[in-house]
mmCIF file of C-alpha atoms in Angstrom:
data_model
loop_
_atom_site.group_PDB
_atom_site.id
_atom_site.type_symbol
_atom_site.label_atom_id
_atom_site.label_comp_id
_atom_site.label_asym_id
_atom_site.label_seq_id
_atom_site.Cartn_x
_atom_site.Cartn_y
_atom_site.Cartn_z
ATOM 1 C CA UNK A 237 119.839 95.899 -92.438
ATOM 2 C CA UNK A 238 118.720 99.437 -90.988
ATOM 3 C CA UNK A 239 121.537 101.963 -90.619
ATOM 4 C CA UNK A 240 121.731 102.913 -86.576
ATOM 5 C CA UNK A 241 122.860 106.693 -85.586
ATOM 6 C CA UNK A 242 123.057 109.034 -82.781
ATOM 7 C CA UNK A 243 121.075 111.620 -84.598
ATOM 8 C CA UNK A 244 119.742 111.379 -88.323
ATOM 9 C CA UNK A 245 119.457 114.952 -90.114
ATOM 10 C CA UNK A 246 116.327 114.960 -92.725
ATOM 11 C CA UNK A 247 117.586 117.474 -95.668
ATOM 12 C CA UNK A 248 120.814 118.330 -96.688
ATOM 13 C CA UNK A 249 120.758 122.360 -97.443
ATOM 14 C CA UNK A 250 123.234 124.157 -95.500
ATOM 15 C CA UNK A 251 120.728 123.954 -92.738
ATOM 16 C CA UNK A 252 120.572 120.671 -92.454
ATOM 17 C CA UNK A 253 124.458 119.918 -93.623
ATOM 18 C CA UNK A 254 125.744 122.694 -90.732
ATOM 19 C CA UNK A 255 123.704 120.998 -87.870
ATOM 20 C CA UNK A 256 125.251 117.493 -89.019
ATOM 21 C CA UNK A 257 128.924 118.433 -89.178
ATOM 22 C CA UNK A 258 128.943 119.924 -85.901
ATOM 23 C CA UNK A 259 126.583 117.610 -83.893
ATOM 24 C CA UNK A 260 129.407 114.617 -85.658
ATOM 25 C CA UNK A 261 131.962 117.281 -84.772
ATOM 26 C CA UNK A 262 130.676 117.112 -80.705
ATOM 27 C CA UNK A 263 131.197 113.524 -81.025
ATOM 28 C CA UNK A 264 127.800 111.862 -81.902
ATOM 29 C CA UNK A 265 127.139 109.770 -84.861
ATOM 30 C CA UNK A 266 124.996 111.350 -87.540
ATOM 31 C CA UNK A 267 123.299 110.055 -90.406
ATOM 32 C CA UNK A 268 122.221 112.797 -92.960
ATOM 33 C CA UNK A 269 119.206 111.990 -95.809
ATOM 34 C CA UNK A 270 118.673 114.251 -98.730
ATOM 35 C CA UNK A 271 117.409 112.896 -102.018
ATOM 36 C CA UNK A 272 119.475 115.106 -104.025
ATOM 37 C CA UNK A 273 122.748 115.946 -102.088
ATOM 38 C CA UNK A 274 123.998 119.348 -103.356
ATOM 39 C CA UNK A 275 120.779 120.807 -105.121
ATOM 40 C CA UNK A 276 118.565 122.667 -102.315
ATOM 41 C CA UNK A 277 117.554 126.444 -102.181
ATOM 42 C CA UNK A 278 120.580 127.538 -100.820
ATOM 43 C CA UNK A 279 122.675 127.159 -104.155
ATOM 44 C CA UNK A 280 120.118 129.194 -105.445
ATOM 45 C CA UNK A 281 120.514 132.176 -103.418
ATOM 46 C CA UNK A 282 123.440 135.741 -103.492
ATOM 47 C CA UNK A 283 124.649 134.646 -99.801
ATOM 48 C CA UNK A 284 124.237 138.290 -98.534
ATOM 49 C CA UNK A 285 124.931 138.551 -95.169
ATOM 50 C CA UNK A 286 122.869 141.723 -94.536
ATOM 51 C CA UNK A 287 121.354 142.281 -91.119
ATOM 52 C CA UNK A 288 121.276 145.677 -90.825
ATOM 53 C CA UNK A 289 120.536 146.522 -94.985
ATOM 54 C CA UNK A 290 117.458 143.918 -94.801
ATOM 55 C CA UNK A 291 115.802 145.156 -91.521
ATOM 56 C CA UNK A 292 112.566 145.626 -91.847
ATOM 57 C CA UNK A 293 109.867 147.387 -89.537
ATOM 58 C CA UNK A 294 108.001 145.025 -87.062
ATOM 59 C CA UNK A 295 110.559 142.481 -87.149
ATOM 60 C CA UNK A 296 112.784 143.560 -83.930
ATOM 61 C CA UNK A 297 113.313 140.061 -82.844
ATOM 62 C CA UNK A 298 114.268 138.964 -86.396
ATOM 63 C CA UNK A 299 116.946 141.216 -86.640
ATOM 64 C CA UNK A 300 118.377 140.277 -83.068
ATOM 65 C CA UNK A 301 118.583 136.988 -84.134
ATOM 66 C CA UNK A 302 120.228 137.733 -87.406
ATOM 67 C CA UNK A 303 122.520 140.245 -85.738
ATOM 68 C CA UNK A 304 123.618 137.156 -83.522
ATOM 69 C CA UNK A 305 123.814 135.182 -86.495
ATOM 70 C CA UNK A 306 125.891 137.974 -87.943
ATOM 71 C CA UNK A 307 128.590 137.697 -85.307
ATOM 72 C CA UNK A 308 128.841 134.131 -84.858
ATOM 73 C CA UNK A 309 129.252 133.924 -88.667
ATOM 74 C CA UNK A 310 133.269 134.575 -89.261
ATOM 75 C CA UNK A 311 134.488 132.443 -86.403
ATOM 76 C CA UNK A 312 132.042 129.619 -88.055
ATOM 77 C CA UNK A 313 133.496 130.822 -91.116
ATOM 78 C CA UNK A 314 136.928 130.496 -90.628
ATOM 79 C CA UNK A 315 136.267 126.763 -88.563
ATOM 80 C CA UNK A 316 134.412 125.505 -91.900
ATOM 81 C CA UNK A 317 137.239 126.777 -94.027
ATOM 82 C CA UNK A 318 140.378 125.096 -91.642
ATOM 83 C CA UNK A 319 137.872 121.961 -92.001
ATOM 84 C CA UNK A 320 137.396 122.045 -95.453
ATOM 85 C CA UNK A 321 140.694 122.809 -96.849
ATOM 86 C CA UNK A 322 138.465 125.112 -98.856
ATOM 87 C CA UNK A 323 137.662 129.121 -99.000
ATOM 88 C CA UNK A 324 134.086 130.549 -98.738
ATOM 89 C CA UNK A 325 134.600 133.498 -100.545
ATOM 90 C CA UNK A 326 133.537 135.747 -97.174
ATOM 91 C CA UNK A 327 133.429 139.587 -97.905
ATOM 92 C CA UNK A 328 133.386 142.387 -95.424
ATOM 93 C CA UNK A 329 132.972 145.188 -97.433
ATOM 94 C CA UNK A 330 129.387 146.396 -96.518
ATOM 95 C CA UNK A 331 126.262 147.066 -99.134
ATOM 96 C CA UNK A 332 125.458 150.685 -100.500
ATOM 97 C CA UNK A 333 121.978 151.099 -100.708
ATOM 98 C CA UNK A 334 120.729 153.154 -103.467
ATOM 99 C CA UNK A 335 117.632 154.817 -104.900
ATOM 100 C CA UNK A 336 116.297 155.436 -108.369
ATOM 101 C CA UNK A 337 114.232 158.253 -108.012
ATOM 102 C CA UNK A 338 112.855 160.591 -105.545
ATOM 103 C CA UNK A 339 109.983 158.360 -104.248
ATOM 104 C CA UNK A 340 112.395 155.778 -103.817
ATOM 105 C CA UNK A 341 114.812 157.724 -102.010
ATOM 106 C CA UNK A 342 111.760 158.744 -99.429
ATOM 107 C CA UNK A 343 111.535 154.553 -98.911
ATOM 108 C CA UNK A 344 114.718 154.339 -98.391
ATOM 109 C CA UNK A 345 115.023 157.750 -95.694
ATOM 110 C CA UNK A 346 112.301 156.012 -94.069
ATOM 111 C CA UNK A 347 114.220 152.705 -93.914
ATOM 112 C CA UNK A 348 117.378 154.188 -92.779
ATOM 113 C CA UNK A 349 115.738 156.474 -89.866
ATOM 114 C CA UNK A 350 114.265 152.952 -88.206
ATOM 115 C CA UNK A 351 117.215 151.156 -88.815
ATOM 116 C CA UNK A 352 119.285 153.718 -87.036
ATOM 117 C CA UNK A 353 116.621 153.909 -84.056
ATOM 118 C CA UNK A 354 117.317 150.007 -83.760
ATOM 119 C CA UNK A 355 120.573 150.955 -83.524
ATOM 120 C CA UNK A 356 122.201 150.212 -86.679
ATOM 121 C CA UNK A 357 125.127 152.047 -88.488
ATOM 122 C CA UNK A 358 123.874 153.813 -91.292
ATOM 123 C CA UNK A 359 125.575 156.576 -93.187
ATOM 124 C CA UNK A 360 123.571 158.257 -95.612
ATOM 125 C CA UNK A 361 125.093 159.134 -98.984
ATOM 126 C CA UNK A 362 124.436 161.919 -101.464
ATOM 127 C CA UNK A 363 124.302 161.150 -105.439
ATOM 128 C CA UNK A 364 128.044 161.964 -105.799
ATOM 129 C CA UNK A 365 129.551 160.139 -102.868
ATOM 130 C CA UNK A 366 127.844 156.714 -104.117
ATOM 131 C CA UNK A 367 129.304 157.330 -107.307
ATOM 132 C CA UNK A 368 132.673 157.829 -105.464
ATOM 133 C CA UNK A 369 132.472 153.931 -104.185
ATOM 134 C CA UNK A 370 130.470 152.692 -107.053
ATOM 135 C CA UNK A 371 131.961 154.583 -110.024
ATOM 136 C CA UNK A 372 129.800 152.460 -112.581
ATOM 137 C CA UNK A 373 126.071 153.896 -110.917
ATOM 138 C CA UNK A 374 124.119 155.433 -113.049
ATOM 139 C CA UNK A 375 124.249 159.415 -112.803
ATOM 140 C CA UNK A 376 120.654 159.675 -111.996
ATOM 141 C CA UNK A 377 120.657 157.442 -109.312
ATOM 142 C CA UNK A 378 119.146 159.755 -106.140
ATOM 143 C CA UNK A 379 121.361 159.063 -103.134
ATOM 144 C CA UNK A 380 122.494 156.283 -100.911
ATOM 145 C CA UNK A 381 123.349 154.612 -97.601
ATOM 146 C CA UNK A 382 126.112 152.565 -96.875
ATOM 147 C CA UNK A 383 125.845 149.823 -94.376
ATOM 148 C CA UNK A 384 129.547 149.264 -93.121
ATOM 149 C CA UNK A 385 128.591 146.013 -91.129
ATOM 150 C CA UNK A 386 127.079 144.054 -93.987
ATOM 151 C CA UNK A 387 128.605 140.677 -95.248
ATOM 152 C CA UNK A 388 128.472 138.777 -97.846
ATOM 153 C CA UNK A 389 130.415 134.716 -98.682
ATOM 154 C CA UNK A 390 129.502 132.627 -102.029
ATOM 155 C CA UNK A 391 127.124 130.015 -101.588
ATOM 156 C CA UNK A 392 127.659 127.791 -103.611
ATOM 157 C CA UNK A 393 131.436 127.450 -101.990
ATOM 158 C CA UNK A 394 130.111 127.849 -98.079
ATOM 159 C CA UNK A 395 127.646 124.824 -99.338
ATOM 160 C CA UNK A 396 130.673 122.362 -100.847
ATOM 161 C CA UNK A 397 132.609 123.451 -97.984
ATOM 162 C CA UNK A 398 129.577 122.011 -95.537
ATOM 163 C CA UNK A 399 129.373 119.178 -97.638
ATOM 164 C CA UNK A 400 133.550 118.168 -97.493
ATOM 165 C CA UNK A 401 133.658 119.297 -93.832
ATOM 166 C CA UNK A 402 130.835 117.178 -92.603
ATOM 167 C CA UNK A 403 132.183 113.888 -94.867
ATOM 168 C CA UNK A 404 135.750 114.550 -93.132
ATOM 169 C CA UNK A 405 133.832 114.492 -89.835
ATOM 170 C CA UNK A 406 132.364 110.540 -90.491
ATOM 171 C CA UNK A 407 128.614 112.310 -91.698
ATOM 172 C CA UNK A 408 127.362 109.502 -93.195
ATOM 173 C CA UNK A 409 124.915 110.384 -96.381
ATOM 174 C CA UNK A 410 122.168 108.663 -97.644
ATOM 175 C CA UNK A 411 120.595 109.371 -101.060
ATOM 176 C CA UNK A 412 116.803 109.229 -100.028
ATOM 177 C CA UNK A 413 113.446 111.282 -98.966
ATOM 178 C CA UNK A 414 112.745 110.882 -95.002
ATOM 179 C CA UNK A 415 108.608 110.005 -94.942
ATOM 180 C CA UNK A 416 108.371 109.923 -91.052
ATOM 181 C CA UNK A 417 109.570 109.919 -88.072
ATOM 182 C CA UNK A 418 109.726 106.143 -86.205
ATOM 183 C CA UNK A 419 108.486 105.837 -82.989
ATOM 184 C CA UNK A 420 110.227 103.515 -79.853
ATOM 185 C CA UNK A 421 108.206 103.768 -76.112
ATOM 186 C CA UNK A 422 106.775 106.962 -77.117
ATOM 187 C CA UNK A 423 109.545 108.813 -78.120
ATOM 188 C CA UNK A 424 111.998 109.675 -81.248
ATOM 189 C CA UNK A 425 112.897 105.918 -82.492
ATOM 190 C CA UNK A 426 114.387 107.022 -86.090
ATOM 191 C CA UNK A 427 113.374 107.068 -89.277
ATOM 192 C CA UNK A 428 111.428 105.686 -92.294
ATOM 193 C CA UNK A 429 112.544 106.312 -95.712
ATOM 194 C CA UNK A 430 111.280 106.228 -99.205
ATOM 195 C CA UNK A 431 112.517 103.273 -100.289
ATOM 196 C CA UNK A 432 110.992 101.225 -97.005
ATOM 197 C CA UNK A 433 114.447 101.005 -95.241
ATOM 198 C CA UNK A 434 114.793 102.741 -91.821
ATOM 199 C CA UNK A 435 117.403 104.439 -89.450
ATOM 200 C CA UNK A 436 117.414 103.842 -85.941
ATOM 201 C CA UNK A 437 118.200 106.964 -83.997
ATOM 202 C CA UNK A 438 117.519 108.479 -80.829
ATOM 203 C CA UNK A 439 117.421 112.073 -82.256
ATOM 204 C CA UNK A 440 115.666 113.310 -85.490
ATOM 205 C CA UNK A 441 116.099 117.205 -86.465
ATOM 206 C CA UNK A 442 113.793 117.493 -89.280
ATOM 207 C CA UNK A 443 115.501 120.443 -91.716
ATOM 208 C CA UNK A 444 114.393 119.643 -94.969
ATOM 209 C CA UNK A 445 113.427 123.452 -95.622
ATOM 210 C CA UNK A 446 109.982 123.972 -97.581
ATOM 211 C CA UNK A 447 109.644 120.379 -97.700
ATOM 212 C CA UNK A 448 109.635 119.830 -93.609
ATOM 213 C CA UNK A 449 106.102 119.447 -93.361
ATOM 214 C CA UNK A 450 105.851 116.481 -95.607
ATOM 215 C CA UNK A 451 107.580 114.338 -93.269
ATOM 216 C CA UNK A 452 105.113 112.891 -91.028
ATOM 217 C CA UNK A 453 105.280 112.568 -87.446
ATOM 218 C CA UNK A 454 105.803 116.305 -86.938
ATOM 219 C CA UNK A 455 102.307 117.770 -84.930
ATOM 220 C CA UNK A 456 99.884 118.555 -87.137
ATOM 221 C CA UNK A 457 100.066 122.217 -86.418
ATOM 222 C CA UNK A 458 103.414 122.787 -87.906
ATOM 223 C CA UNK A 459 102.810 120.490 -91.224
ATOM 224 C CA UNK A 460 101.324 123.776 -93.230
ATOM 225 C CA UNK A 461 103.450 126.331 -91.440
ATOM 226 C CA UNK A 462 106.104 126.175 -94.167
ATOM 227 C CA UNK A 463 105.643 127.105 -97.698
ATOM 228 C CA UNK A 464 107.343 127.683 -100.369
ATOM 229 C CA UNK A 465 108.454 131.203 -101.614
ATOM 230 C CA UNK A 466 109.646 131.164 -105.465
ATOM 231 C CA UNK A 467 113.087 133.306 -106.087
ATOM 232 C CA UNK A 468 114.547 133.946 -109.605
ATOM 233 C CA UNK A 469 118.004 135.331 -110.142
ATOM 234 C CA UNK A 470 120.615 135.864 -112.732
ATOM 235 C CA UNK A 471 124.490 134.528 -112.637
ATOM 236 C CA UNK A 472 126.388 137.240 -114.895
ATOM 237 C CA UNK A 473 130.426 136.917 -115.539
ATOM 238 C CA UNK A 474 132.433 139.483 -116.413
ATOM 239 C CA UNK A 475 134.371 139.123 -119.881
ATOM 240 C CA UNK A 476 137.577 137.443 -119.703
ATOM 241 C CA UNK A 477 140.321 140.317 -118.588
ATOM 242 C CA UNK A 478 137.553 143.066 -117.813
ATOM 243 C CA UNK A 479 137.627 143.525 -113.504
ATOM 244 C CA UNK A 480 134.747 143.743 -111.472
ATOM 245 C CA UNK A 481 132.348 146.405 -111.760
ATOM 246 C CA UNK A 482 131.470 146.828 -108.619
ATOM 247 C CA UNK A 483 133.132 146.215 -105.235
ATOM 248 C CA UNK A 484 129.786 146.641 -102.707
ATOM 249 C CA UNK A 485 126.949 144.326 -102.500
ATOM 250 C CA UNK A 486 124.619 146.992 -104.090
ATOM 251 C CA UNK A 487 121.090 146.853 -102.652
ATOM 252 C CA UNK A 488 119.082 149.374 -104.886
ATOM 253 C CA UNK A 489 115.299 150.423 -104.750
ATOM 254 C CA UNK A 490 113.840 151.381 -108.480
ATOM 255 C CA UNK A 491 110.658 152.479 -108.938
ATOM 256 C CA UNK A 492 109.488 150.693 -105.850
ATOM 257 C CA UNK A 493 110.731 147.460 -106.503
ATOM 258 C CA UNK A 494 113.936 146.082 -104.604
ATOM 259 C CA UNK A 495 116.839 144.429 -106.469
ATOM 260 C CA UNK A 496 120.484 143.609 -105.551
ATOM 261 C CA UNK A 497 123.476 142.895 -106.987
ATOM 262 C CA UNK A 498 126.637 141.026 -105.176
ATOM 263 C CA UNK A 499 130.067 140.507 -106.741
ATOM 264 C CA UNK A 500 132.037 137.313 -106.229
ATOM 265 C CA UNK A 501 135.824 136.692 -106.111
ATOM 266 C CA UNK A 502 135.507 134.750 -109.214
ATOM 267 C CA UNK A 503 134.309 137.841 -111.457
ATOM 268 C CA UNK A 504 130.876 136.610 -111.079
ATOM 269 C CA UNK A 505 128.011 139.045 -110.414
ATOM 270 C CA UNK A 506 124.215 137.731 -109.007
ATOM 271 C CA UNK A 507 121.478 139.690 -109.671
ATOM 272 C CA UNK A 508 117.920 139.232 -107.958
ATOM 273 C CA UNK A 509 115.663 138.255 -106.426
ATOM 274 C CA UNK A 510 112.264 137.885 -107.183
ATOM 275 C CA UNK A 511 109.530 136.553 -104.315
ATOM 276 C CA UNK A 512 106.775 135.172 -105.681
ATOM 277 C CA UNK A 513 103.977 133.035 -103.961
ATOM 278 C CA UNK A 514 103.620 130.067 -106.914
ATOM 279 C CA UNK A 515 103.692 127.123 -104.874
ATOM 280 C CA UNK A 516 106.201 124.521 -105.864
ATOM 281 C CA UNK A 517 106.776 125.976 -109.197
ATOM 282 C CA UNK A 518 110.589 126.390 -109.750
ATOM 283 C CA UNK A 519 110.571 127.525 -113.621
ATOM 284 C CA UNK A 520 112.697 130.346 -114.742
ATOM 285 C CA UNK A 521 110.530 132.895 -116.546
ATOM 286 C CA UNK A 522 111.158 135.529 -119.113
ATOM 287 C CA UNK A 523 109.401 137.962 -117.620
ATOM 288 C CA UNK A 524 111.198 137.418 -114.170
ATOM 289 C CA UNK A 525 114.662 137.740 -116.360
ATOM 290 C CA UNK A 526 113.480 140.988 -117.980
ATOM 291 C CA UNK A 527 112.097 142.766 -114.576
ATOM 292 C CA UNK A 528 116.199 141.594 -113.110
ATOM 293 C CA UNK A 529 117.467 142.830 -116.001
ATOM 294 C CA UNK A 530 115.856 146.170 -116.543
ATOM 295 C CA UNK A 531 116.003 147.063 -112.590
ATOM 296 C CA UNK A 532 119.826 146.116 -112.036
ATOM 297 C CA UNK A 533 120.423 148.231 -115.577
ATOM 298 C CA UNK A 534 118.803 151.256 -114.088
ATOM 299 C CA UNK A 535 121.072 151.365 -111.413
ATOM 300 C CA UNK A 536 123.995 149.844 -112.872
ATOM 301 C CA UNK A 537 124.306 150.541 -116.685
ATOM 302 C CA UNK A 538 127.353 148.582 -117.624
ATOM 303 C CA UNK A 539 125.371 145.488 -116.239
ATOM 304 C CA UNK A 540 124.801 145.004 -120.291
ATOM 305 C CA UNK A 541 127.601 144.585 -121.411
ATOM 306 C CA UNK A 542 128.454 141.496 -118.700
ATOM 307 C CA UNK A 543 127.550 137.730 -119.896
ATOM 308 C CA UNK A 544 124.368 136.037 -118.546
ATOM 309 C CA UNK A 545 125.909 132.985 -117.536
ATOM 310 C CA UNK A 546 123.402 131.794 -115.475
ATOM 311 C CA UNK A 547 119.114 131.862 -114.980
ATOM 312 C CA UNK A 548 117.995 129.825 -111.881
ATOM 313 C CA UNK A 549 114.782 129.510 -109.395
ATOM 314 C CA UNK A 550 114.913 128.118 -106.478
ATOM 315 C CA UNK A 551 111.946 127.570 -103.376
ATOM 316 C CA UNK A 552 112.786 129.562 -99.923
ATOM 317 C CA UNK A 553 111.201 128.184 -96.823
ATOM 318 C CA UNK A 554 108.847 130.865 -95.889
ATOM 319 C CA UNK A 555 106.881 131.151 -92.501
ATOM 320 C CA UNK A 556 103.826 133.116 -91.555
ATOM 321 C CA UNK A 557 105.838 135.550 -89.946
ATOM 322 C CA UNK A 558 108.737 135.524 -91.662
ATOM 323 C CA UNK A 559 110.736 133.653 -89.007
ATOM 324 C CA UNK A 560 112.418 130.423 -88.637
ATOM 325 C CA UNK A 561 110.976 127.781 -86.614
ATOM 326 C CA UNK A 562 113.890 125.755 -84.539
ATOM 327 C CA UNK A 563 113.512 124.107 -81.028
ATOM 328 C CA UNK A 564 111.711 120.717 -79.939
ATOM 329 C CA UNK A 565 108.247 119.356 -81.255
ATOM 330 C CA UNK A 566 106.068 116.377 -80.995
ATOM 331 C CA UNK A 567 107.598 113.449 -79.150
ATOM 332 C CA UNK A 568 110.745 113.698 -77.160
ATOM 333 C CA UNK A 569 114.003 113.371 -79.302
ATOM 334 C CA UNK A 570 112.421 115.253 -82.112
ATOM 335 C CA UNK A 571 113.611 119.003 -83.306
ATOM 336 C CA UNK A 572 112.865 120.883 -85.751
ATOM 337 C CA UNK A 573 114.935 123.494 -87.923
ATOM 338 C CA UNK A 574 113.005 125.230 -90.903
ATOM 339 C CA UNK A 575 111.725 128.127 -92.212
ATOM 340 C CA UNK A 576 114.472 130.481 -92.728
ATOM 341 C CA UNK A 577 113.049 132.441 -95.203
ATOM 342 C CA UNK A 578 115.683 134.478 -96.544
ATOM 343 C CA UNK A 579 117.925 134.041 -94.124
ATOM 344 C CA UNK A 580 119.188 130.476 -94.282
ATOM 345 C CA UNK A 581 122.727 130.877 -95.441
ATOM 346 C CA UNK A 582 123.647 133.816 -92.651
ATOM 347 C CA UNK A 583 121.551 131.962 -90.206
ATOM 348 C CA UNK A 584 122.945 128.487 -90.745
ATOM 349 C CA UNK A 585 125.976 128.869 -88.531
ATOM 350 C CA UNK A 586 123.932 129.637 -85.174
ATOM 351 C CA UNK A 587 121.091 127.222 -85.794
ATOM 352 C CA UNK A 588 123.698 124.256 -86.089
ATOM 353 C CA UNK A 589 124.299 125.504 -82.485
ATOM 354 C CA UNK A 590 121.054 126.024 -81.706
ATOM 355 C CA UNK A 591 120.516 122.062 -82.995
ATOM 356 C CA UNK A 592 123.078 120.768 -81.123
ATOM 357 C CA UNK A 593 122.591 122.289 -77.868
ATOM 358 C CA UNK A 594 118.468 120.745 -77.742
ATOM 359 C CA UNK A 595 120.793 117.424 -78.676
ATOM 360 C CA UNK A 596 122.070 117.622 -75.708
ATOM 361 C CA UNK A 597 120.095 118.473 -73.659
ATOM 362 C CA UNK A 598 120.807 122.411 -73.098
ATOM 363 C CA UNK A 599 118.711 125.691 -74.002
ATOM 364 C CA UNK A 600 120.370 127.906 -77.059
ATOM 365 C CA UNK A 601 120.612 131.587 -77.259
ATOM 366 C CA UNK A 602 117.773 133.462 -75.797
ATOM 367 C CA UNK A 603 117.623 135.231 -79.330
ATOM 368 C CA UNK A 604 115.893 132.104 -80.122
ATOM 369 C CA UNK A 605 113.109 132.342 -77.673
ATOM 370 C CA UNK A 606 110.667 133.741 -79.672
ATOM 371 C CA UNK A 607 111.184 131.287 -82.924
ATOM 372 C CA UNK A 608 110.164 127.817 -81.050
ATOM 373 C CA UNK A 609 107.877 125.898 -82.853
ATOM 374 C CA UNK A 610 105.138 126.056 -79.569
ATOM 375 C CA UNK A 611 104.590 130.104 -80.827
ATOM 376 C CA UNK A 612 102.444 127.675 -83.371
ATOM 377 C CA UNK A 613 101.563 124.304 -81.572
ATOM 378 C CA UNK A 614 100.604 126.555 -78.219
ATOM 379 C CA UNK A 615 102.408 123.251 -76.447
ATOM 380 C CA UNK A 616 105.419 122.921 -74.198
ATOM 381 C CA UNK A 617 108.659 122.298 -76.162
ATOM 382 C CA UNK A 618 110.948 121.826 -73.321
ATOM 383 C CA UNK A 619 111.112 117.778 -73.731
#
């Protein structure tokens, strides 16, 4: 007998999980499929909330959005957690960007000077002073900047805390792979899954991250728009009774190559990432370990002495132009929420109101404008 919902969710990342607790939190009934609840890219990411250190030139209307996402994020935050009756390990302390060397302290100048002329708080740091915050930095790193405003919560936590919040809300999970979107008088009739059942629903939002364009149904323009980016990072844990080492998200630039490093709560401390265009391919490598290794001990020498508890890959859902793709598509009842690059933990809070505002019926934020899915189909989305 076929399972009948409001809405049914395809993929259950915090993408997908955050649009399904708070469309069943508005009241409508919401079916969510994910073949493997619990294990999408998202657990495999440092959870930096980091508008302002991760701005990059050309991509004004990125950072908007993420700035939006940015301040939407503790009041989403602090609903998930009362919902829960779990913490999300949120911290407010900012990231110090650092530099190796001189050439990457000229990156870095040239970084700061446009992120201040988009407005951003920025306060540049000499050698010294980032030892003052950071008193573990290597001596020779060049200088700094600290960027007040940046976040940063756990992910693996803000993802069980999804999951428990959207179960206590009446989500109701099913352990499967969404192959297409069912059609009823021309519009969004529900869903067919793998193993030949279906789900009757009025609404589909199609969120299954580097894996949305497999679902079928969606126009054929947007089936190749998402890929999948390879990351590799590290998990280290501090000895039993040895504190933190650091007490910043530490963004650092050595010898031209960018690597961070974010401490938890816990006494956990993730080191990465790598982006690397291999398709599918989710394989740790050694030489991915050793480039995480070397870079984060450059900047951070006492990163040797901590215990690699943890190697992991995981696939980010990259777009052409490095934006996510969330609004309407195809037949009416349809929406799609993807692509979210890097972003999809800090983003997840305001496209789950993005989501539920095309549910019913309304327009989201205007920072959204320029991420609709017609920027690649060329058609009207306003169905």
């Amino acid at each position: 007998m076929a399972e009948i919902a409001d809405v049914v969710v395809a993929g259950g990342g915090v993408i997908g999980t955050a649009i399904a607790w708070r469309a069943a939190a508005a009241g409508l009934d919401v079916v969510l499929v994910d073949p493997e609840e619990g294990h999408a890219a998202s657990l495999v990411a440092a959870g930096m909330l980091a508008p302002a250190s991760e701005a990059l030139f050309g991509e004004g209307a990125l950072l908007r959005l993420n700035l939006l996402a940015l301040r939407r994020f503790g009041s989403f935050a602090a609903e998930l957690e009362e919902a829960a009756g779990r913490q999300v390990g949120l911290r407010r302390e900012g990231t110090l960007a650092v530099a190796y060397d001189p050439g990457d302290y000229a990156a870095l100048t040239r970084l700061t000077a446009f992120r201040r002329s988009a407005g951003l708080e920025a306060e540049e740091l000499v050698s010294r002073a980032c030892r003052q915050l950071e008193p573990f930095l290597a001596p020779d790193v060049h200088g700094g900047v600290l960027f007040a405003d940046d976040w940063s919560v756990d992910n693996r936590r803000y993802a069980a805390a999804l999951r428990e919040a959207a179960r206590s809300a009446k989500v109701r999970y099913i352990r499967d792979r969404v192959l297409e979107v069912r059609l009823s008088g021309g519009r969004t009739g529900g869903v067919r899954l793998d193993d030949g059942d279906h789900v009757d629903a009025a609404h589909v939002v199609v969120a299954a991250g580097c894996w949305s364009g497999a679902v079928g149904g969606l126009p054929d323009a947007l089936r190749t728009v998402v890929r999948p980016v390879k990351g590799q990072l590290l998990r280290l844990r501090h000895p039993v009774g040895v504190p933190s080492v650091i007490g910043h998200t530490i963004r650092a630039i050595v010898r031209g190559t960018d690597v961070y490093l974010v401490p938890r709560a816990d006494g956990e401390l993730i080191v990465g990432a790598t982006q690397e265009e291999r398709g599918p391919d989710q394989t740790v490598t050694a030489g991915a370990v050793h480039d995480l290794l070397h870079d984060a001990m450059s900047v951070l020498p006492v990163t040797s002495e901590l215990i690699l508890a943890e190697t992991c890959a995981g696939l980010r859902p990259g777009t052409p132009d490095n934006g996510p793709v969330v609004g309407r598509c195809g037949p009416a009842g349809l929406v799609l929420a993807t692509g979210h690059y890097r972003n999809g933990i800090l983003m997840s809070p305001v496209t789950a109101d993005a989501a539920v505002a095309l549910l019913a019926g309304q327009a989201p934020a205007s920072e959204w404008e320029p991420f609709t899915p017609q920027r690649f189909t060329g058609q009207d989305g306003s169905r």
